[in-house]
Amino acid sequence: MQTRRARSAALVSGLAILLGGSALVAPGVARAQAAAAQQGAVQRIIVVGNERIEQSTILSYLPIGVGDTVDPARIDLALKALFRTDLFSDVKVGLSDGDLTIQVVENPIINRVVFEGNSGLKEDKLRDEITVRPRGIFTRAKVQSDVQRIIELYRRSGRISAAVTPKIVELPQKRVDLIFEISEGEKSGVLGVNFLGNVEFSDNDLRDVVVTEESAWYRFFSNNANYDPDRLEYDKEQLRKHYRNRGFYDFRVISAVAELSSARNGFAVTYTLEEGPRYRFGKISVETELKKLDTAVLTQLVPIRSGDLYEDERIETATDALTFAAGAAGFASVDVRPRYVADPATRTVNVVFQVNEGPRVYVNRIDIIGNTQTLDHVIRRELNLVEGDAYNRALVDRSENNLKALGFFKEVTIEETPTANADRTDLLVTVEEQATGELTFSAGYSSVDQLMIDLGITQRNFRGRGQDARARVSWGSYRQQLDFSFTEPRFLDRNLRAGVDLYYFVYDLSDYSSYRTTSLGTNLRIGFPLTADAFMTMRYVLREDDVDVPGIFCDPSQQQVSQTLCDQRGRYTTSLLGYQVTLDRRNDPVRPTRGFFVSLAQDLAGLGGDVNYLRSELEGGWYYGFNKDFVLSLSGSAGYIGSWGDDVIRINDRFYKGGNSFRGFRVAGIGPRDISFGRSDALGGEAFAIGSAELTIPTFIPQQYGIRASVFTDVGTLGILDDKIKTGADGKPIPGIYDDLSLRASAGLSVFWRSPMGPIRFDFSQILQREDYDRVETFRFSQTTKF
């Protein structure tokens, strides 16, 4: 007989034995026990020792059946097969007089898993990390593996001296409680992050590049202010990207060393760098053996020119552009490989892009998993590939970005899954849903609206169809509004973004221009992309406006405002058709550091209704980031509105500037003004032009406090009124009305704070140029949606 048996000892709580360097109270350690092996035919199979596991289950794992002839090799194979199930701590197999006897000792069942001593990590996080579970089979190998997992988890959180001791408590009916006793140890902080060999960038600049942070009392929410060896490797890669994207082709990190302080209270991390000289791109060329591709055309498509500063990211962009161009020409499977030839003498890098056709592979099937709310077709319509298409990596990456841009999912991955056929591949789209509905209530105070109350409900993925539905009620001393909007991002299952807006607004402008306006209307809109960076929106607006000037102000016996303002009273219907075209090449639509955008909008009113005009507005901006802290932006806007059909531009349709649109001046603080009867009423203008230069500056306040600042200067003008507005019935100019296009200018400091009550903006301004009748403000605070 040949046997393999695990040594099992009766255990009680607190009894420990050595387990791979950790103490463990366990049922036993398996040891093989050999006996005299016999050879012969199996006439009967007998199973003994099983308590929970059915005999039929054990026989199903056994590679021997009745009638088989066994020898020592087959008996050893049977032993290994039973031990591989992890169901048994001891197994004996023997053959005697034709009876094959299987004697087993079952592994215990885990009753519960307990953690003790874990104050630094929550129990839920530990449970997610380990593989053993209640009602699972207890095995020494699994427990030992989980011990290492827990230690690694603590090491990543900065506790490199953590120790874990697994223990068990025996219970009746072959059950055990598994206890992980944890000694967390002290957190290993980072006393300093230092750099050697850096000349072009200061230590402070590079500290913003690496993830590892110096420990400080105010970084109690940060997970990067502790020592983690794996993080150092990531930091080295971040440094390499930073330098290589700024022309340092020869850059390398010589070493990254963490030294434990003599007080053993933290580590000092030192990165030793070799920057090398700055390189520029030399000759850029494309080579290919594909006859359908013109190398001259492909070279023109490469977004790199000789003399440009060398950047790794531009190589990646060029590779994607060539891949896409080849795909558009019918080569879905192409291999684009850049070849670099650096010339230290001229400090240039010549790049040759080799474009070759790879093996043609087709998409066999696209599977989507994880979409518990979003419908399949909403995801599929964002994919640039369908079943049967030739596989194209660039289109797969673009599809993944499309899904991420929806904002419906926490995580999105698209993976290739091999099939039985070499020229076929499956795509597995894995998504993780996130909340897309919001119910918001807020109250605040600003220097413009005074007290404000907002109540809103939003669902960005209505019914899982990708539709956007919003409703909002807002009340303030200056503005009250009720609006609802609905947007279908793929109208008629095409790349058309259609929507409808219903709204009711009340603007009390008595502090600015002695009138009050009420608007009730609807917008119909549809938008579509023109290119990858350009988008066009068309709209139809039907709106009724009621302009009211208090009757006592216009009563001839006690008139308090000019007749010009009184003539604006009335109810008017506006029916207009408009469009907007936007070209946006910013690297971030919220906080850009590179790129530009330009937008043109025009509205033609007079398709029915009482109002006839053509309004045109142009807006643009350019951004350049010197580094993370300093970003220069130059922006400008201009507009003109002109009437037609012998109509006059009404007061509520004119342009008003000031406040957020021209810092240093109050809302409607610049432009034409009526100062009759001792008042100062803004009349608005028919033309404006405003330019702004702004530079973000460091605040030296920890980033988690959400405070940033910028210095600015605004320059512009607003003016032009129809002569009918400025002259009386006698044809003479109305005294007290001022209208000119004189230049205004201001400069100052803006501070943005992501407060617990929402984003708040503070503006401190100094007026550089103004007119006497302008209304100015040196300080202003308001809520803002852009942060």
CSV table of C-alpha atoms in Angstrom, one decimal, residues 236-570:
chain,number,residue,atom,x,y,z
A,236,LYS,CA,10.6,57.7,-12.0
A,237,GLU,CA,8.3,57.2,-14.9
A,238,GLN,CA,6.6,60.6,-14.2
A,239,LEU,CA,9.9,62.3,-14.2
A,240,ARG,CA,10.9,60.7,-17.5
A,241,LYS,CA,7.6,61.8,-19.1
A,242,HIS,CA,8.1,65.3,-17.7
A,243,TYR,CA,11.6,65.8,-19.2
A,244,ARG,CA,11.1,63.9,-22.4
A,245,ASN,CA,8.1,66.1,-23.2
A,246,ARG,CA,10.2,69.2,-22.8
A,247,GLY,CA,13.0,68.3,-25.1
A,248,PHE,CA,15.3,66.3,-22.9
A,249,TYR,CA,15.8,63.3,-25.1
A,250,ASP,CA,18.8,61.9,-23.1
A,251,PHE,CA,17.2,62.3,-19.7
A,252,ARG,CA,17.4,59.4,-17.3
A,253,VAL,CA,16.9,58.8,-13.6
A,254,ILE,CA,20.1,57.4,-12.3
A,255,SER,CA,18.7,56.3,-9.0
A,256,ALA,CA,15.8,56.7,-6.5
A,257,VAL,CA,17.0,56.1,-3.0
A,258,ALA,CA,15.0,56.1,0.3
A,259,GLU,CA,17.0,56.4,3.4
A,260,LEU,CA,15.6,55.7,6.9
A,261,SER,CA,16.4,58.6,9.3
A,262,SER,CA,18.5,58.0,12.3
A,263,ALA,CA,15.4,58.6,14.5
A,264,ARG,CA,13.6,55.9,12.4
A,265,ASN,CA,10.6,58.2,12.1
A,266,GLY,CA,10.5,58.4,8.3
A,267,PHE,CA,12.4,58.3,5.0
A,268,ALA,CA,14.3,60.8,3.0
A,269,VAL,CA,13.7,60.2,-0.7
A,270,THR,CA,16.4,61.3,-3.2
A,271,TYR,CA,16.2,61.2,-6.9
A,272,THR,CA,19.5,61.5,-8.8
A,273,LEU,CA,18.9,62.8,-12.4
A,274,GLU,CA,20.9,63.3,-15.5
A,275,GLU,CA,19.0,65.9,-17.6
A,276,GLY,CA,21.2,66.2,-20.7
A,277,PRO,CA,20.8,68.9,-23.3
A,278,ARG,CA,17.5,70.0,-25.0
A,279,TYR,CA,16.8,68.4,-28.4
A,280,ARG,CA,14.7,69.6,-31.2
A,281,PHE,CA,13.1,67.5,-34.0
A,282,GLY,CA,15.3,67.1,-37.0
A,283,LYS,CA,14.2,65.5,-40.3
A,284,ILE,CA,10.7,63.9,-40.1
A,285,SER,CA,10.0,61.2,-42.7
A,286,VAL,CA,7.6,58.3,-43.4
A,287,GLU,CA,8.6,55.0,-45.0
A,288,THR,CA,6.1,52.4,-46.2
A,289,GLU,CA,6.0,49.5,-48.7
A,290,LEU,CA,2.2,49.9,-49.1
A,291,LYS,CA,1.6,51.1,-52.6
A,292,LYS,CA,-1.8,52.7,-51.9
A,293,LEU,CA,-0.2,55.1,-49.4
A,294,ASP,CA,1.6,58.2,-50.5
A,295,THR,CA,4.6,58.9,-48.2
A,296,ALA,CA,4.5,62.6,-49.1
A,297,VAL,CA,0.9,62.9,-48.0
A,298,LEU,CA,1.5,60.9,-44.9
A,299,THR,CA,4.5,63.1,-44.0
A,300,GLN,CA,2.2,66.2,-44.3
A,301,LEU,CA,-0.2,64.5,-41.9
A,302,VAL,CA,2.5,64.1,-39.2
A,303,PRO,CA,1.8,67.0,-36.7
A,304,ILE,CA,5.6,67.6,-36.2
A,305,ARG,CA,7.8,70.0,-38.0
A,306,SER,CA,11.6,70.2,-38.1
A,307,GLY,CA,12.9,72.6,-35.5
A,308,ASP,CA,10.0,72.0,-33.0
A,309,LEU,CA,11.0,71.1,-29.5
A,310,TYR,CA,11.2,67.4,-29.0
A,311,GLU,CA,8.2,65.8,-27.1
A,312,ASP,CA,7.4,62.2,-26.6
A,313,GLU,CA,3.7,63.0,-26.6
A,314,ARG,CA,3.9,64.4,-30.1
A,315,ILE,CA,5.4,61.1,-31.3
A,316,GLU,CA,2.4,59.3,-29.9
A,317,THR,CA,0.0,61.8,-31.5
A,318,ALA,CA,1.8,61.3,-34.9
A,319,THR,CA,1.6,57.5,-34.6
A,320,ASP,CA,-2.2,57.8,-33.9
A,321,ALA,CA,-2.6,60.1,-36.9
A,322,LEU,CA,-0.8,57.8,-39.3
A,323,THR,CA,-2.7,54.8,-38.0
A,324,PHE,CA,-6.0,56.6,-38.5
A,325,ALA,CA,-4.9,57.8,-42.0
A,326,ALA,CA,-3.9,54.3,-43.0
A,327,GLY,CA,-7.2,53.0,-41.7
A,328,ALA,CA,-9.1,55.5,-43.7
A,329,ALA,CA,-7.2,54.3,-46.8
A,330,GLY,CA,-8.4,50.8,-46.2
A,331,PHE,CA,-5.5,49.4,-44.1
A,332,ALA,CA,-7.3,48.6,-40.8
A,333,SER,CA,-4.4,46.6,-39.4
A,334,VAL,CA,-1.2,48.7,-39.7
A,335,ASP,CA,1.9,48.7,-37.6
A,336,VAL,CA,3.4,52.2,-37.2
A,337,ARG,CA,6.9,52.2,-35.6
A,338,PRO,CA,8.9,55.3,-35.0
A,339,ARG,CA,12.7,55.0,-35.4
A,340,TYR,CA,14.9,57.6,-33.7
A,341,VAL,CA,18.3,58.8,-34.7
A,342,ALA,CA,19.7,61.3,-32.2
A,343,ASP,CA,22.5,63.7,-33.3
A,344,PRO,CA,24.2,65.0,-30.1
A,345,ALA,CA,26.3,67.4,-32.2
A,346,THR,CA,23.3,69.3,-33.6
A,347,ARG,CA,21.0,68.3,-30.7
A,348,THR,CA,18.4,67.1,-33.0
A,349,VAL,CA,16.4,63.9,-33.2
A,350,ASN,CA,15.6,62.5,-36.7
A,351,VAL,CA,12.4,60.4,-36.7
A,352,VAL,CA,11.4,57.9,-39.3
A,353,PHE,CA,7.9,56.5,-39.1
A,354,GLN,CA,7.8,53.0,-40.6
A,355,VAL,CA,4.2,52.1,-41.7
A,356,ASN,CA,3.7,48.5,-42.5
A,357,GLU,CA,0.6,46.4,-42.9
A,358,GLY,CA,0.1,43.9,-40.1
A,359,PRO,CA,-1.9,40.7,-40.3
A,360,ARG,CA,-5.5,41.6,-41.1
A,361,VAL,CA,-7.8,40.8,-38.2
A,362,TYR,CA,-11.6,41.2,-38.1
A,363,VAL,CA,-13.9,41.8,-35.2
A,364,ASN,CA,-15.9,38.7,-34.6
A,365,ARG,CA,-18.1,39.7,-31.7
A,366,ILE,CA,-18.5,42.6,-29.3
A,367,ASP,CA,-19.7,41.7,-25.8
A,368,ILE,CA,-20.7,44.3,-23.2
A,369,ILE,CA,-20.7,43.6,-19.5
A,370,GLY,CA,-21.3,45.6,-16.3
A,371,ASN,CA,-24.0,47.9,-17.7
A,372,THR,CA,-26.7,47.4,-15.1
A,373,GLN,CA,-28.5,50.6,-16.0
A,374,THR,CA,-27.3,51.8,-19.4
A,375,LEU,CA,-28.9,50.0,-22.4
A,376,ASP,CA,-26.6,48.1,-24.8
A,377,HIS,CA,-27.4,50.2,-27.8
A,378,VAL,CA,-26.4,53.4,-25.9
A,379,ILE,CA,-22.9,51.9,-25.5
A,380,ARG,CA,-22.7,50.4,-29.0
A,381,ARG,CA,-23.5,53.7,-30.7
A,382,GLU,CA,-20.4,55.2,-29.1
A,383,LEU,CA,-18.2,52.5,-30.6
A,384,ASN,CA,-16.4,53.2,-33.8
A,385,LEU,CA,-16.3,49.5,-34.7
A,386,VAL,CA,-19.0,46.9,-35.3
A,387,GLU,CA,-18.9,43.2,-35.8
A,388,GLY,CA,-17.3,42.3,-39.1
A,389,ASP,CA,-15.1,45.4,-39.3
A,390,ALA,CA,-11.4,45.1,-39.7
A,391,TYR,CA,-9.8,45.6,-36.3
A,392,ASN,CA,-8.2,49.0,-35.8
A,393,ARG,CA,-6.4,49.8,-32.5
A,394,ALA,CA,-6.9,53.6,-33.0
A,395,LEU,CA,-10.6,53.2,-33.4
A,396,VAL,CA,-10.8,51.0,-30.3
A,397,ASP,CA,-9.0,53.7,-28.3
A,398,ARG,CA,-11.3,56.3,-29.7
A,399,SER,CA,-14.3,54.2,-28.7
A,400,GLU,CA,-13.0,53.8,-25.2
A,401,ASN,CA,-12.6,57.6,-24.9
A,402,ASN,CA,-16.1,58.1,-26.3
A,403,LEU,CA,-17.6,55.9,-23.5
A,404,LYS,CA,-15.5,57.7,-20.9
A,405,ALA,CA,-16.7,61.1,-22.1
A,406,LEU,CA,-20.3,60.1,-21.5
A,407,GLY,CA,-19.8,60.4,-17.8
A,408,PHE,CA,-22.0,57.4,-17.1
A,409,PHE,CA,-19.2,55.0,-15.9
A,410,LYS,CA,-16.5,54.9,-13.3
A,411,GLU,CA,-14.3,52.6,-15.3
A,412,VAL,CA,-14.3,51.7,-19.0
A,413,THR,CA,-12.0,49.1,-20.6
A,414,ILE,CA,-12.1,47.5,-24.1
A,415,GLU,CA,-10.1,44.3,-24.3
A,416,GLU,CA,-9.3,41.8,-27.1
A,417,THR,CA,-10.3,38.2,-26.6
A,418,PRO,CA,-8.7,35.6,-28.9
A,419,THR,CA,-10.9,33.2,-30.8
A,420,ALA,CA,-10.2,29.9,-32.4
A,421,ASN,CA,-9.5,31.6,-35.7
A,422,ALA,CA,-6.3,33.6,-35.9
A,423,ASP,CA,-7.9,36.3,-38.1
A,424,ARG,CA,-10.8,36.9,-35.8
A,425,THR,CA,-10.9,38.6,-32.4
A,426,ASP,CA,-13.7,39.3,-29.9
A,427,LEU,CA,-13.9,42.7,-28.1
A,428,LEU,CA,-15.0,42.7,-24.5
A,429,VAL,CA,-16.4,46.1,-23.3
A,430,THR,CA,-16.4,46.2,-19.5
A,431,VAL,CA,-18.0,49.2,-17.8
A,432,GLU,CA,-18.8,50.1,-14.2
A,433,GLU,CA,-21.8,52.2,-13.7
A,434,GLN,CA,-21.8,55.3,-11.5
A,435,ALA,CA,-24.6,57.6,-10.2
A,436,THR,CA,-25.9,59.9,-12.9
A,437,GLY,CA,-28.8,61.5,-11.0
A,438,GLU,CA,-28.5,64.5,-8.7
A,439,LEU,CA,-30.9,66.2,-6.4
A,440,THR,CA,-29.4,69.5,-5.3
A,441,PHE,CA,-30.5,72.1,-2.8
A,442,SER,CA,-28.3,75.1,-2.1
A,443,ALA,CA,-28.5,78.5,-0.5
A,444,GLY,CA,-25.9,81.3,-0.8
A,445,TYR,CA,-25.2,84.9,-0.8
A,446,SER,CA,-23.4,87.1,-3.4
A,447,SER,CA,-22.8,90.7,-3.9
A,448,VAL,CA,-25.1,90.6,-7.0
A,449,ASP,CA,-28.0,88.3,-6.2
A,450,GLN,CA,-27.8,88.8,-2.4
A,451,LEU,CA,-29.7,85.8,-1.0
A,452,MET,CA,-30.0,82.9,-3.4
A,453,ILE,CA,-31.9,79.6,-3.1
A,454,ASP,CA,-31.5,76.9,-5.7
A,455,LEU,CA,-33.4,73.6,-6.0
A,456,GLY,CA,-32.6,71.3,-8.9
A,457,ILE,CA,-32.9,67.7,-10.2
A,458,THR,CA,-30.8,66.2,-12.9
A,459,GLN,CA,-30.6,62.8,-14.6
A,460,ARG,CA,-27.8,62.6,-17.2
A,461,ASN,CA,-28.7,59.0,-18.2
A,462,PHE,CA,-32.5,59.1,-18.1
A,463,ARG,CA,-34.0,55.6,-18.2
A,464,GLY,CA,-30.6,54.3,-19.2
A,465,ARG,CA,-31.0,55.7,-22.7
A,466,GLY,CA,-28.3,58.4,-22.4
A,467,GLN,CA,-30.8,61.2,-22.4
A,468,ASP,CA,-30.3,64.3,-20.2
A,469,ALA,CA,-33.2,65.7,-18.2
A,470,ARG,CA,-32.9,68.7,-15.9
A,471,ALA,CA,-35.3,70.8,-13.9
A,472,ARG,CA,-34.3,73.8,-11.8
A,473,VAL,CA,-36.0,76.4,-9.5
A,474,SER,CA,-33.9,79.4,-8.5
A,475,TRP,CA,-34.8,82.5,-6.4
A,476,GLY,CA,-32.7,85.6,-5.7
A,477,SER,CA,-33.3,89.3,-5.2
A,478,TYR,CA,-32.1,90.0,-8.8
A,479,ARG,CA,-33.2,86.9,-10.6
A,480,GLN,CA,-36.0,84.3,-10.3
A,481,GLN,CA,-36.2,81.4,-12.7
A,482,LEU,CA,-37.9,78.1,-13.5
A,483,ASP,CA,-36.6,76.0,-16.3
A,484,PHE,CA,-36.7,72.5,-17.7
A,485,SER,CA,-34.5,71.0,-20.4
A,486,PHE,CA,-34.3,67.6,-22.2
A,487,THR,CA,-31.6,66.5,-24.5
A,488,GLU,CA,-31.4,63.4,-26.8
A,489,PRO,CA,-27.7,63.0,-27.6
A,490,ARG,CA,-28.3,60.7,-30.6
A,491,PHE,CA,-31.5,62.0,-32.2
A,492,LEU,CA,-32.9,59.5,-34.8
A,493,ASP,CA,-29.9,57.2,-33.9
A,494,ARG,CA,-27.6,59.6,-35.7
A,495,ASN,CA,-24.8,61.8,-34.5
A,496,LEU,CA,-27.3,64.6,-33.8
A,497,ARG,CA,-27.7,66.2,-30.4
A,498,ALA,CA,-31.3,67.5,-30.1
A,499,GLY,CA,-33.1,69.1,-27.2
A,500,VAL,CA,-35.8,71.3,-25.9
A,501,ASP,CA,-35.8,74.0,-23.2
A,502,LEU,CA,-38.8,75.5,-21.4
A,503,TYR,CA,-38.2,78.5,-19.1
A,504,TYR,CA,-39.7,81.3,-17.2
A,505,PHE,CA,-37.4,84.1,-16.0
A,506,VAL,CA,-38.0,87.3,-14.0
A,507,TYR,CA,-35.2,89.8,-13.9
A,508,ASP,CA,-35.6,92.7,-11.5
A,509,LEU,CA,-33.2,95.4,-12.9
A,510,SER,CA,-34.5,98.3,-10.8
A,511,ASP,CA,-31.1,98.7,-9.2
A,512,TYR,CA,-29.4,99.0,-12.7
A,513,SER,CA,-32.0,100.4,-15.1
A,514,SER,CA,-35.4,101.0,-13.4
A,515,TYR,CA,-37.2,98.3,-15.2
A,516,ARG,CA,-38.3,94.7,-14.7
A,517,THR,CA,-38.6,92.0,-17.4
A,518,THR,CA,-40.5,88.8,-17.4
A,519,SER,CA,-39.8,86.1,-20.1
A,520,LEU,CA,-41.6,82.9,-21.0
A,521,GLY,CA,-40.3,80.9,-23.8
A,522,THR,CA,-39.0,77.7,-25.4
A,523,ASN,CA,-35.9,76.7,-27.4
A,524,LEU,CA,-35.6,73.9,-29.9
A,525,ARG,CA,-31.9,73.0,-30.7
A,526,ILE,CA,-30.0,70.5,-32.6
A,527,GLY,CA,-26.2,70.1,-32.8
A,528,PHE,CA,-23.7,68.0,-34.7
A,529,PRO,CA,-20.0,67.7,-35.2
A,530,LEU,CA,-18.3,69.2,-38.2
A,531,THR,CA,-14.9,67.8,-37.5
A,532,ALA,CA,-13.2,66.1,-34.6
A,533,ASP,CA,-12.7,69.6,-33.0
A,534,ALA,CA,-15.6,71.6,-34.5
A,535,PHE,CA,-19.2,71.5,-33.5
A,536,MET,CA,-22.3,73.3,-34.8
A,537,THR,CA,-25.6,74.0,-33.0
A,538,MET,CA,-28.8,75.4,-34.6
A,539,ARG,CA,-31.7,76.7,-32.6
A,540,TYR,CA,-35.1,78.1,-32.8
A,541,VAL,CA,-36.4,80.4,-30.0
A,542,LEU,CA,-39.9,81.5,-29.4
A,543,ARG,CA,-40.1,83.9,-26.4
A,544,GLU,CA,-42.5,86.4,-25.0
A,545,ASP,CA,-40.9,89.3,-23.0
A,546,ASP,CA,-42.8,91.8,-20.8
A,547,VAL,CA,-40.9,94.9,-20.0
A,548,ASP,CA,-42.3,96.9,-17.1
A,549,VAL,CA,-41.3,100.3,-15.7
A,550,PRO,CA,-43.3,101.2,-12.6
A,551,GLY,CA,-46.1,103.5,-13.6
A,552,ILE,CA,-45.2,106.1,-11.0
A,553,PHE,CA,-41.8,106.6,-12.7
A,554,CYS,CA,-43.5,107.5,-16.0
A,555,ASP,CA,-46.5,109.5,-14.7
A,556,PRO,CA,-46.1,113.0,-16.4
A,557,SER,CA,-47.1,114.7,-13.2
A,558,GLN,CA,-44.3,113.1,-11.2
A,559,GLN,CA,-42.0,111.5,-13.8
A,560,GLN,CA,-38.8,110.1,-12.3
A,561,VAL,CA,-37.2,108.5,-15.5
A,562,SER,CA,-36.7,109.7,-19.0
A,563,GLN,CA,-39.3,109.2,-21.7
A,564,THR,CA,-36.8,107.0,-23.5
A,565,LEU,CA,-37.0,104.4,-20.8
A,566,CYS,CA,-40.8,104.7,-20.5
A,567,ASP,CA,-41.1,104.0,-24.2
A,568,GLN,CA,-39.6,100.6,-23.7
A,569,ARG,CA,-42.6,99.3,-21.8
A,570,GLY,CA,-44.7,96.6,-23.4
